[in-house]
Each structure stands twice: as C-alpha cells, then as structure tokens.
Coordinates of C-alpha atoms in Angstrom, one line a residue:
Chain A
M1 CA 24.5 9.7 -41.4
K2 CA 27.0 11.2 -39.0
K3 CA 29.1 9.0 -36.8
P4 CA 27.8 8.8 -33.3
L5 CA 30.0 10.1 -30.5
A6 CA 30.5 8.7 -27.0
F7 CA 32.0 10.4 -24.0
V8 CA 33.7 7.8 -21.7
A9 CA 35.0 8.5 -18.2
D10 CA 37.3 5.9 -16.6
D11 CA 40.5 6.3 -14.7
C12 CA 41.8 2.9 -16.0
N13 CA 43.5 3.2 -19.4
T14 CA 43.1 -0.4 -20.3
M15 CA 39.4 -0.1 -19.7
L16 CA 39.2 2.9 -21.9
L17 CA 41.0 1.0 -24.6
I18 CA 38.6 -1.9 -24.4
V19 CA 35.6 0.4 -24.6
K20 CA 37.1 2.3 -27.5
R21 CA 37.7 -1.0 -29.4
A22 CA 34.3 -2.3 -28.7
L23 CA 32.5 0.9 -29.9
S24 CA 34.7 1.5 -32.9
N25 CA 33.5 -1.9 -34.2
G26 CA 30.1 -0.3 -34.4
G27 CA 31.4 2.9 -36.0
I28 CA 31.1 5.0 -32.9
D29 CA 33.8 7.6 -32.1
I30 CA 34.9 8.1 -28.5
R31 CA 36.4 10.9 -26.4
S32 CA 37.8 9.7 -23.1
F33 CA 38.3 11.4 -19.7
N34 CA 39.9 10.3 -16.5
N35 CA 37.1 11.2 -14.2
G36 CA 33.6 12.6 -14.1
K37 CA 34.7 16.2 -13.5
E38 CA 36.7 16.3 -16.7
L39 CA 33.8 14.9 -18.6
I40 CA 31.4 17.5 -17.3
T41 CA 33.8 20.3 -18.1
A42 CA 34.3 19.0 -21.6
L43 CA 30.6 18.5 -22.1
R44 CA 29.8 22.1 -21.2
S45 CA 32.2 23.5 -23.7
A46 CA 32.0 20.8 -26.4
K47 CA 30.9 22.0 -29.8
K48 CA 29.9 18.5 -30.8
K49 CA 27.8 17.0 -28.0
P50 CA 28.0 13.3 -27.4
N51 CA 25.2 10.9 -28.3
I52 CA 25.9 8.7 -25.4
I53 CA 27.9 8.9 -22.1
I54 CA 29.6 5.9 -20.4
L55 CA 30.7 6.4 -16.8
D56 CA 32.8 4.2 -14.5
Q57 CA 31.6 4.1 -10.9
I58 CA 35.0 4.2 -9.1
M59 CA 37.0 7.2 -10.2
P60 CA 39.1 9.8 -8.5
E61 CA 37.7 13.4 -8.0
M62 CA 34.1 12.5 -9.1
E63 CA 32.5 9.0 -9.1
G64 CA 30.0 7.8 -11.6
L65 CA 26.8 8.2 -9.5
E66 CA 27.9 11.7 -8.4
T67 CA 28.6 12.7 -12.0
M68 CA 25.1 11.5 -13.0
K69 CA 23.6 13.7 -10.3
V70 CA 25.5 16.7 -11.5
L71 CA 24.5 16.0 -15.1
S72 CA 20.8 15.8 -14.4
G73 CA 21.0 18.8 -12.1
N74 CA 19.8 16.7 -9.2
T75 CA 16.3 16.7 -10.6
G76 CA 15.9 13.0 -10.8
T77 CA 14.6 13.3 -14.3
Q78 CA 16.2 11.3 -17.1
F79 CA 19.2 13.1 -18.6
H80 CA 18.6 14.0 -22.3
I81 CA 21.8 12.1 -23.3
P82 CA 21.6 8.4 -22.6
T83 CA 24.1 7.5 -19.9
I84 CA 25.5 4.1 -18.9
L85 CA 27.2 3.2 -15.6
M86 CA 30.0 0.6 -15.6
T87 CA 30.6 -1.0 -12.2
A88 CA 33.0 -3.6 -11.1
Y89 CA 30.9 -4.4 -8.0
S90 CA 27.8 -6.0 -9.2
S91 CA 25.7 -4.0 -7.0
I92 CA 22.0 -3.7 -8.0
P93 CA 21.2 -1.0 -5.4
L94 CA 23.9 1.2 -6.8
A95 CA 22.6 0.7 -10.4
V96 CA 19.1 1.5 -9.2
E97 CA 20.3 4.7 -7.5
F98 CA 22.1 5.6 -10.7
M99 CA 19.0 5.2 -12.8
K100 CA 16.9 7.1 -10.3
A101 CA 19.5 9.9 -10.5
G102 CA 18.8 10.2 -14.3
G103 CA 20.9 7.4 -15.8
H104 CA 19.5 5.1 -18.5
D105 CA 21.3 1.8 -18.0
F106 CA 24.2 0.0 -16.3
I107 CA 26.7 -2.7 -17.3
Q108 CA 28.7 -5.0 -15.0
K109 CA 32.5 -5.4 -15.2
P110 CA 34.2 -7.3 -16.6
V111 CA 32.7 -5.8 -19.7
D112 CA 31.9 -8.0 -22.6
P113 CA 32.7 -5.9 -25.7
E114 CA 30.0 -7.3 -27.9
Y115 CA 27.4 -6.9 -25.1
L116 CA 28.5 -3.3 -24.5
L117 CA 28.2 -2.4 -28.2
L118 CA 24.7 -3.9 -28.4
K119 CA 23.6 -2.0 -25.3
V120 CA 25.1 1.3 -26.7
Q121 CA 23.4 0.7 -30.1
N122 CA 20.1 0.1 -28.4
L123 CA 20.3 3.2 -26.4
L124 CA 21.3 5.2 -29.5
K125 CA 18.2 3.9 -31.3
Y126 CA 16.1 4.8 -28.2
A127 CA 17.6 8.3 -28.2
E128 CA 16.8 8.7 -31.9
V129 CA 13.2 7.9 -31.3
A130 CA 13.0 10.3 -28.3
E131 CA 14.6 13.1 -30.3
Y132 CA 12.1 12.5 -33.2
E133 CA 9.3 12.7 -30.7
R134 CA 10.7 15.9 -29.3
Q135 CA 11.0 17.5 -32.8
T136 CA 7.4 16.4 -33.6
R137 CA 6.2 18.0 -30.5
I138 CA 8.0 21.3 -31.2
K139 CA 6.6 21.3 -34.7
R140 CA 3.1 20.7 -33.5
E141 CA 3.4 23.5 -30.9
K142 CA 4.6 25.9 -33.7
E143 CA 1.7 24.9 -35.9
D144 CA -0.8 25.5 -33.0
L145 CA 0.8 28.9 -32.5
K146 CA 0.5 29.6 -36.2
S147 CA -3.2 28.6 -36.4
A148 CA -4.0 30.7 -33.3
F149 CA -2.2 33.6 -35.1
F150 CA -4.3 33.2 -38.3
S151 CA -7.5 33.0 -36.3
N152 CA -6.5 36.2 -34.6
V153 CA -5.6 37.9 -37.9
S154 CA -9.0 36.9 -39.4
H155 CA -10.6 38.6 -36.4
E156 CA -8.4 41.7 -36.9
I157 CA -9.4 41.8 -40.6
R158 CA -13.1 41.3 -39.9
T159 CA -13.4 44.2 -37.5
P160 CA -12.5 47.0 -40.0
M161 CA -14.2 45.1 -42.8
H162 CA -17.4 45.2 -40.8
A163 CA -17.1 48.9 -40.3
I164 CA -16.5 49.4 -44.1
T165 CA -19.4 47.3 -45.3
A166 CA -21.8 48.7 -42.7
F167 CA -20.9 52.4 -43.3
A168 CA -21.0 51.8 -47.1
K169 CA -24.6 50.7 -46.7
F170 CA -25.3 53.8 -44.4
A171 CA -23.6 56.1 -46.9
E172 CA -25.9 54.8 -49.6
D173 CA -29.0 55.4 -47.5
D174 CA -27.8 58.8 -46.6
I175 CA -27.2 59.8 -50.2
V176 CA -30.6 58.4 -51.3
S177 CA -32.3 60.4 -48.5
G178 CA -30.2 63.5 -49.4
N179 CA -28.6 63.7 -46.0
I180 CA -25.1 64.8 -47.2
P181 CA -23.5 65.6 -43.8
A182 CA -24.4 62.1 -42.5
A183 CA -23.1 60.6 -45.8
L184 CA -19.8 62.4 -45.3
D185 CA -19.5 61.1 -41.8
S186 CA -20.1 57.6 -43.0
V187 CA -17.5 58.0 -45.7
K188 CA -15.0 59.1 -43.0
E189 CA -15.7 55.9 -41.2
I190 CA -15.1 53.9 -44.4
A191 CA -11.8 55.6 -44.9
S192 CA -10.7 55.0 -41.3
G193 CA -11.7 51.3 -41.6
A194 CA -9.7 51.0 -44.8
N195 CA -6.7 52.6 -43.1
K196 CA -6.8 50.0 -40.3
L197 CA -7.1 47.2 -42.9
M198 CA -4.1 48.7 -44.8
R199 CA -2.0 48.6 -41.7
I200 CA -2.8 44.9 -41.2
V201 CA -2.0 44.1 -44.8
N202 CA 1.3 46.0 -44.5
D203 CA 2.2 44.0 -41.4
L204 CA 1.4 40.7 -43.2
L205 CA 3.5 41.8 -46.2
D206 CA 6.4 42.6 -43.9
L207 CA 6.0 39.2 -42.2
S208 CA 6.2 37.5 -45.5
K209 CA 9.3 39.5 -46.4
I210 CA 10.9 38.5 -43.1
E211 CA 10.0 34.9 -43.6
S212 CA 11.6 34.8 -47.1
G213 CA 14.5 37.0 -46.0
R214 CA 13.6 39.7 -48.5
M215 CA 13.1 42.8 -46.4
E216 CA 15.1 45.5 -48.1
F217 CA 16.7 48.5 -46.4
V218 CA 18.1 51.9 -47.6
F219 CA 20.6 53.3 -45.2
D220 CA 21.1 57.0 -45.4
R221 CA 22.4 59.8 -43.2
N222 CA 19.3 60.8 -41.2
D223 CA 18.3 62.6 -38.0
I224 CA 16.7 60.4 -35.4
H225 CA 15.1 63.4 -33.7
R226 CA 13.2 64.1 -36.8
C227 CA 12.0 60.5 -36.8
V228 CA 10.7 60.8 -33.3
Q229 CA 9.0 64.2 -33.9
E230 CA 7.3 62.8 -37.0
V231 CA 5.8 59.9 -35.0
I232 CA 4.7 62.2 -32.2
F233 CA 3.0 64.5 -34.7
E234 CA 1.3 61.6 -36.4
L235 CA 0.1 59.9 -33.2
S236 CA -0.8 63.0 -31.1
A237 CA -4.5 62.7 -32.0
M238 CA -4.6 59.1 -30.9
A239 CA -2.9 60.0 -27.7
E240 CA -5.2 62.9 -27.0
G241 CA -8.1 60.6 -27.3
K242 CA -6.8 58.8 -24.2
G243 CA -5.6 62.0 -22.4
V244 CA -2.0 60.9 -23.0
R245 CA 0.8 63.3 -23.5
L246 CA 3.7 62.3 -25.8
V247 CA 6.9 63.9 -24.5
P248 CA 10.3 63.7 -26.3
Y249 CA 13.5 63.9 -24.3
F250 CA 16.5 64.6 -26.5
Q251 CA 20.0 64.3 -24.9
D252 CA 21.9 66.4 -27.4
S253 CA 21.5 67.1 -31.1
E254 CA 25.0 66.5 -32.3
S255 CA 24.9 62.7 -32.2
S256 CA 21.4 62.3 -33.5
W257 CA 22.6 62.0 -37.1
L258 CA 23.5 58.5 -38.2
D259 CA 23.0 56.0 -41.0
F260 CA 19.6 54.3 -40.9
D261 CA 16.6 53.5 -43.0
Y262 CA 14.3 56.4 -42.2
G263 CA 11.0 54.8 -43.2
R264 CA 11.8 51.6 -41.3
I265 CA 13.0 53.3 -38.1
V266 CA 9.9 55.5 -38.2
Q267 CA 7.9 52.3 -38.4
V268 CA 9.7 50.9 -35.2
V269 CA 9.2 54.1 -33.2
R270 CA 5.6 54.4 -34.4
N271 CA 5.0 50.8 -33.3
L272 CA 6.5 51.2 -29.9
V273 CA 4.7 54.5 -29.3
T274 CA 1.4 53.1 -30.5
N275 CA 1.8 50.2 -28.1
A276 CA 2.7 52.5 -25.2
I277 CA -0.5 54.5 -25.9
K278 CA -2.6 51.3 -26.1
F279 CA -1.2 49.9 -22.8
C280 CA -0.7 53.0 -20.7
E281 CA -3.1 54.3 -18.1
Q282 CA -5.4 57.2 -19.0
N283 CA -4.1 60.7 -18.5
T284 CA -0.5 59.8 -18.1
E285 CA 2.7 60.6 -20.1
V286 CA 4.5 58.5 -22.7
S287 CA 8.1 59.5 -22.8
I288 CA 10.3 59.0 -25.8
R289 CA 13.9 59.3 -24.7
V290 CA 16.8 59.5 -27.3
S291 CA 20.3 59.2 -25.9
S292 CA 23.7 58.1 -27.0
E293 CA 26.1 55.9 -25.1
R294 CA 29.5 55.3 -26.5
K295 CA 29.0 53.6 -29.8
Y296 CA 25.2 53.2 -29.7
L297 CA 22.3 55.5 -30.0
S298 CA 19.2 54.4 -28.2
V299 CA 15.5 55.2 -28.2
S300 CA 13.5 54.3 -25.1
V301 CA 9.7 54.5 -25.1
E302 CA 8.3 54.5 -21.6
N303 CA 4.8 54.2 -20.3
I304 CA 3.0 53.7 -17.0
G305 CA 0.9 50.6 -17.0
V306 CA 0.4 46.9 -16.1
P307 CA 3.9 45.3 -16.4
I308 CA 4.4 42.5 -18.9
A309 CA 4.7 39.1 -17.3
K310 CA 8.3 38.1 -16.8
N311 CA 8.1 34.9 -18.8
E312 CA 6.6 36.7 -21.7
R313 CA 9.1 39.5 -22.0
R314 CA 11.3 37.6 -24.5
M315 CA 8.4 35.9 -26.2
I316 CA 6.6 39.1 -27.3
F317 CA 9.3 39.6 -29.9
E318 CA 8.6 36.2 -31.4
K319 CA 6.5 35.8 -34.5
F320 CA 2.9 34.5 -34.0
F321 CA 3.2 34.9 -30.2
R322 CA 0.4 36.7 -28.5
S323 CA 0.2 37.2 -24.8
C324 CA -1.9 34.8 -22.8
D325 CA -2.6 37.6 -20.4
D326 CA -6.2 38.0 -21.3
K327 CA -7.0 40.8 -18.9
K328 CA -4.4 42.9 -20.6
N329 CA -5.1 41.8 -24.1
A330 CA -8.9 41.5 -24.3
S331 CA -9.6 45.1 -25.2
V332 CA -6.4 45.7 -27.1
A333 CA -6.5 44.8 -30.8
G334 CA -3.5 43.8 -32.8
T335 CA -2.1 41.1 -35.0
G336 CA 0.9 40.6 -32.6
L337 CA 3.2 41.2 -35.5
G338 CA 4.4 44.7 -34.6
L339 CA 7.2 43.7 -32.2
P340 CA 8.7 40.9 -34.3
I341 CA 8.8 43.3 -37.2
C342 CA 10.5 45.9 -35.0
R343 CA 13.1 43.3 -33.9
E344 CA 13.8 42.4 -37.5
I345 CA 14.3 46.0 -38.5
V346 CA 16.5 46.8 -35.6
S347 CA 18.7 43.8 -36.1
A348 CA 19.1 44.6 -39.8
H349 CA 20.7 47.9 -38.5
G350 CA 23.1 45.9 -36.3
G351 CA 21.2 46.8 -33.2
S352 CA 19.1 45.2 -30.5
I353 CA 15.7 45.7 -28.8
N354 CA 14.4 44.7 -25.4
V355 CA 11.8 45.4 -22.8
R356 CA 12.1 46.0 -19.0
C357 CA 9.5 46.7 -16.4
F358 CA 10.0 48.2 -13.0
R359 CA 8.0 50.4 -10.6
G360 CA 5.0 50.3 -12.8
I361 CA 6.8 51.6 -15.8
T362 CA 7.4 49.7 -19.0
F363 CA 10.5 50.5 -21.0
F364 CA 10.8 49.4 -24.6
R365 CA 14.3 50.4 -25.8
F366 CA 16.2 49.8 -29.0
S367 CA 19.8 50.7 -29.8
I368 CA 21.6 51.0 -33.1
P369 CA 25.3 51.5 -33.7
I370 CA 26.3 55.0 -34.5
K371 CA 29.2 54.2 -36.9
R372 CA 28.5 53.7 -40.6
I373 CA 27.3 50.2 -41.2
H374 CA 28.7 49.7 -44.7
Chain B
M1 CA -43.2 54.0 -30.7
C2 CA -41.6 52.5 -33.7
T3 CA -42.2 54.6 -36.8
S4 CA -42.4 51.7 -39.1
C5 CA -44.4 49.1 -37.2
G6 CA -46.2 51.3 -34.7
R7 CA -45.5 49.1 -31.7
K8 CA -43.9 50.2 -28.5
K9 CA -40.1 50.2 -28.9
K10 CA -38.4 47.3 -27.1
K11 CA -35.3 48.1 -25.1
V12 CA -31.9 47.0 -26.3
L13 CA -28.7 47.2 -24.3
V14 CA -25.5 47.1 -26.4
I15 CA -22.3 46.1 -24.6
D16 CA -19.3 46.7 -26.8
D17 CA -16.1 48.7 -26.2
D18 CA -15.5 49.7 -29.8
I19 CA -17.0 53.1 -30.5
V20 CA -17.3 52.4 -34.2
N21 CA -19.3 49.3 -33.5
L22 CA -21.6 51.1 -31.1
K23 CA -22.2 53.7 -33.9
I24 CA -23.1 50.9 -36.3
F25 CA -25.5 49.2 -33.8
T26 CA -27.2 52.5 -32.8
R27 CA -27.7 53.5 -36.4
T28 CA -29.0 50.1 -37.4
L29 CA -31.4 49.6 -34.6
S30 CA -32.5 53.0 -33.2
E31 CA -35.5 53.3 -35.6
C32 CA -37.1 50.2 -34.1
F33 CA -35.5 49.9 -30.7
E34 CA -34.8 52.0 -27.7
I35 CA -31.0 51.8 -27.4
E36 CA -28.6 52.1 -24.4
T37 CA -24.9 51.4 -24.7
E38 CA -22.1 50.4 -22.3
T39 CA -18.4 49.9 -23.1
T40 CA -17.4 47.5 -20.2
G41 CA -18.7 44.2 -18.9
K42 CA -19.2 45.4 -15.3
G43 CA -20.9 48.6 -16.5
G44 CA -23.1 46.4 -18.7
L45 CA -24.1 44.2 -15.9
K46 CA -25.1 47.2 -13.8
K47 CA -27.1 48.6 -16.8
V48 CA -28.9 45.3 -17.2
M49 CA -30.4 45.9 -13.8
D50 CA -31.1 49.6 -14.1
F51 CA -32.4 49.7 -17.7
S52 CA -34.0 46.2 -17.7
P53 CA -33.7 45.7 -21.5
E54 CA -35.6 43.0 -23.4
I55 CA -32.5 42.2 -25.5
V56 CA -28.8 42.4 -24.8
I57 CA -26.3 42.6 -27.6
L58 CA -22.9 41.4 -26.2
D59 CA -19.5 41.7 -27.7
V60 CA -17.0 38.9 -26.9
M61 CA -13.9 41.0 -26.4
L62 CA -14.4 43.4 -23.6
P63 CA -11.8 45.3 -21.5
D64 CA -12.7 43.9 -18.1
L65 CA -14.8 40.8 -18.3
C66 CA -15.0 38.5 -21.3
G67 CA -18.4 38.5 -23.1
Y68 CA -18.9 34.8 -22.3
E69 CA -18.6 35.5 -18.6
V70 CA -21.0 38.4 -18.8
C71 CA -23.4 36.1 -20.6
R72 CA -23.1 33.4 -17.9
I73 CA -23.6 36.0 -15.1
I74 CA -26.8 37.3 -16.7
R75 CA -28.1 33.8 -17.1
S76 CA -27.4 33.0 -13.5
M77 CA -29.7 35.8 -12.4
R78 CA -33.2 34.2 -12.1
T79 CA -35.0 37.5 -12.4
L80 CA -33.5 38.1 -15.8
N81 CA -34.7 34.7 -17.3
D82 CA -36.6 36.4 -20.0
I83 CA -33.8 38.4 -21.4
K84 CA -32.6 37.5 -24.9
I85 CA -28.9 37.6 -25.4
V86 CA -27.3 38.0 -28.8
M87 CA -23.6 37.7 -28.9
V88 CA -21.7 39.5 -31.6
S89 CA -18.1 38.9 -32.5
A90 CA -15.5 38.9 -35.2
K91 CA -14.5 35.6 -33.7
A92 CA -16.0 33.4 -36.4
I93 CA -14.7 29.9 -35.5
T94 CA -17.3 27.2 -34.8
S95 CA -15.9 26.4 -31.4
E96 CA -16.2 30.0 -30.4
R97 CA -19.8 30.1 -31.5
I98 CA -20.5 26.9 -29.6
E99 CA -18.9 28.5 -26.5
G100 CA -21.3 31.4 -26.9
Y101 CA -24.4 29.1 -27.0
N102 CA -23.0 27.1 -24.1
C103 CA -22.8 30.2 -22.0
G104 CA -26.5 30.8 -22.6
A105 CA -26.6 33.1 -25.7
D106 CA -29.8 32.9 -27.8
D107 CA -28.0 33.8 -31.0
Y108 CA -24.4 34.3 -32.2
V109 CA -23.7 36.8 -35.0
S110 CA -20.4 37.0 -36.7
K111 CA -19.0 40.3 -38.1
P112 CA -19.2 41.5 -40.7
F113 CA -23.0 41.4 -40.9
H114 CA -25.4 43.3 -43.2
P115 CA -27.2 46.0 -41.2
D116 CA -30.6 45.2 -42.7
E117 CA -30.3 41.5 -42.0
F118 CA -29.2 42.2 -38.5
L119 CA -32.2 44.5 -37.9
A120 CA -34.5 41.8 -39.3
K121 CA -33.0 39.3 -37.0
M122 CA -33.4 41.6 -34.0
L123 CA -37.0 42.2 -34.9
A124 CA -37.6 38.4 -35.1
I125 CA -36.0 37.9 -31.8
S126 CA -38.0 40.7 -30.2
H127 CA -41.2 39.1 -31.3
M128 CA -40.2 36.1 -29.2
V129 CA -39.9 38.2 -26.1
R130 CA -42.8 37.6 -23.8
Q131 CA -44.9 40.7 -23.4
P132 CA -46.4 41.5 -20.0
A133 CA -49.7 42.3 -21.6
E134 CA -49.8 38.9 -23.4
E135 CA -49.1 37.1 -20.1
E136 CA -52.2 38.6 -18.5
T137 CA -54.6 37.2 -21.2

C-alpha cells in the first residue's frame, strides 16, 4: 500500500518538526507549509493529493478556520480530505466553528505525539471507508446506466424484429392468395426492418470494439466534400419525408483533401445528419458546413429545433447515456450509441467533437487536424 | 359486417406514431374491425371522443404524451368507462407491463407478436365489450 501523505500548515518550525516526527512513526509522509494560503496554493497544483490535512489556528496570512472555509468553498459541507485543527487555546467554540466549516476534528496544544498519530490514523481509516463507499456508489450508478441501456437496446431490436415477423407472415398469406404486388410490398417492409436491425447490430459491434480498444482505422488521402455529398445523397429520401432540405456549405475546395478514414468519417457525418433530421422541425433546413481554420478542418451540422439541456450537452457523448428529456426523446428511436461512437472516431483522428445551442439552432461540430497524422 | 363471422364490425382506434406499426395493425385487424388510426396522444384523445371506439390500441412511446398518460386520461373520463384499452409496446420488462395495468389498461401486449394471435386476442376482447342491444334485454 502507498504511504499516506499529510499536508501540515504551521508557522512554528518546532511544531512542524514535532508533527513530522509523530507521523513518520506511523509511516506517514508530510509536506509542510508556513500558513494556510501556501497550503491551498500547493493543494491546487499538487500531483499527489494529501490523504489528510493538519492546520494550526494562529498563522500569518491565513488562519486555520479561514483556510477551512476556503477549502470547503464556504459550503459548510465536510471537505473530502479529512482536516484537523490544532489550537493552543483550548477553545471549544472555535473547534465547533471549524467543524461546522467542513473540518473533521481538532486537537489541543500542547500536542501529544502519540495521541496525534492515533487521531490521524483513525481519520485515515474513516477516509478509506468513505472512499470505498463513494466508489461503490459510482459503480452502482454505472451499472444502472448500463441496464437501462440494455433495456433500451432490447426495445430497439424488438421494433424492427416485429415488423420483420409480421410482414413475413403477411407475405406468406399474399403469396398463397396470389396477390403478388402486396407480397412485394411486404417483402420491402421486411428488407427495411432488416436494415434497421443491421444498423443496431453494427452500432453494438462498434461499441464492443471501442470497449476492447480494437477499433481499426485506415487513413488515406480523401476529400471531405465527397464525404458530405455522399451522406446528403444517402439521406435525402429520409429528409424529404419530413420536408427537410439538406444544404451543404463548402468554404473552398483546396483544403478539403486530407488524411482520414473515409468510411468512418462518413459514419460520423451520417450520424450527425441523421440526428439533425430526427430532431429538427418540419420543413426546415439542415446545413452541413465545411470550413478550415488554421490547422483544423471542421464540419458543422446545424438544425433548428428544441435545444439540448445544458447539463446534458457533455453527457450525450458518453456511452450508455440517454437523455432524460422524455418530451424530446419519446418519439425518437435510437440506441444512444451514435454520438459516443462519433466521438471515438473523431478522437482517433486527433480531433474533437462538441455541441452548442443558441437562438434555437443546434450545432454539432467536429474538427480534425489537416496535417498528416502519421 | 365482418366477412368471417357475420357480426357488425366493432370500432378500433389505434394510437401509434410508427407508420410501419400502423400498417401491421390495419392489415391484421381490418377484416374483422373498423379501424381508425392516430399518430399522437392528443390527436388520439380527440379521436376517442369523435369516433367512440369500443377498443383502443395504445402504443407506449408517443411523440407528445406518453401512452400511460393517455390511458390514465381515458380512464378518468366516466363516459368512456366501457372502452377496452390494449397497450402495445416493445417495452417488455415486467415493471413496465405493471405500469400499464396500473394506468387502467385491460391488456398489455409486447412486440413482436404474431398477427394471428393478436387478432384472436382482439376478437376475444371484443366479445367482452358490452353491446347496447344486450343491455336492453
């Protein structure tokens, strides 16, 4: 197990020495500071965070109680690192105020080294349990998210599956009764259901590749404009169904050639444009803007529609996340895997993806570096 | 009149926003039932009043209102007490079915279902619908 680390702030060097000796007997390292301000500055930039903090009350610049208030951000909630106050004045009201400000415990001067060590060790144990509980909670939340995801995927699979089985039965009836045009129509529905199913399976396969870190890319010199045009061609029928126009805006054609995995970037653009069509208002325009700025080329997909809730803008790129915004989601199907997959593909190209909403327009934009990656 | 059983066709309102699903319902049921369709919860509620169906088939995921809510609203209207509500969804988890029954659904069918079995179920349910003529006797 790693050696625990204590941050100690006291303006008296003798006191620091006593604390250091007491704690080193228990195998605890210390970093010492002359006042609260120094300790806070160090804490913010420290790579190795302390497991415990010990503060003297009377110090120049910043006293113990004030330091505690800064640490807990004046919230009055207990600071996540156990903090002890040492005070020469055996003043219980001060100790109470310190603990109300987010501190964990206090000790009276003169400090008995053995007593100090015991107190510190107890608090370290307490912190360990608290940390374990926190980890368990995070794990449980992740599991809940995962099971909600699988319930949703099962729903997504059942819907096209239902179309396939029902129309297979209808096609059979049609053929028996000799109604060939009706049979052909049923077969078309079967094919369309199968395609939907295929897309879900592909997304799930991509997810498992991402999870195991085995998504492979082929970087070649390609034209991003062609990418966008291909997607527009492919999705124009879907867009027309909703009265939506897909409009490309290309800045210039010189910088549109760069190294990328053609199939994967088509997948990203297709995903963003499909989402834009799904979430935009009827009879509006979805713009796909390609532009280059300095070292990056970016593609922005813009649609008019209900903005994405602020607190969800980051989350939508996370695996297994699905918006809680039921009004927006209820009628829109999807596994919720599209955006996480997009993010994975874009970052494999050394780029980034984000979303912004303003004035009723949602902008999904990804950028990839223009220079050769390898 | 129903061509197979010769009785007067009962009226069924299907509320589902998926066009493919509507096609499946229409094809499965139209021989024995008089079908009307609606793609939104609000539109469905209005149609319930205008069309006065004997049976409502209700999808859970609708664009405006959720199917459970639509079910609850229909149940809260006393004049519509005799309506049978069949909820249909790809949501197949027990807790979701229970939610459906709690909202006042008479039956809950999970997709995928076999068209013939669904038709048989609908016929069975329609026999439970009280007929005005029977009430008089």
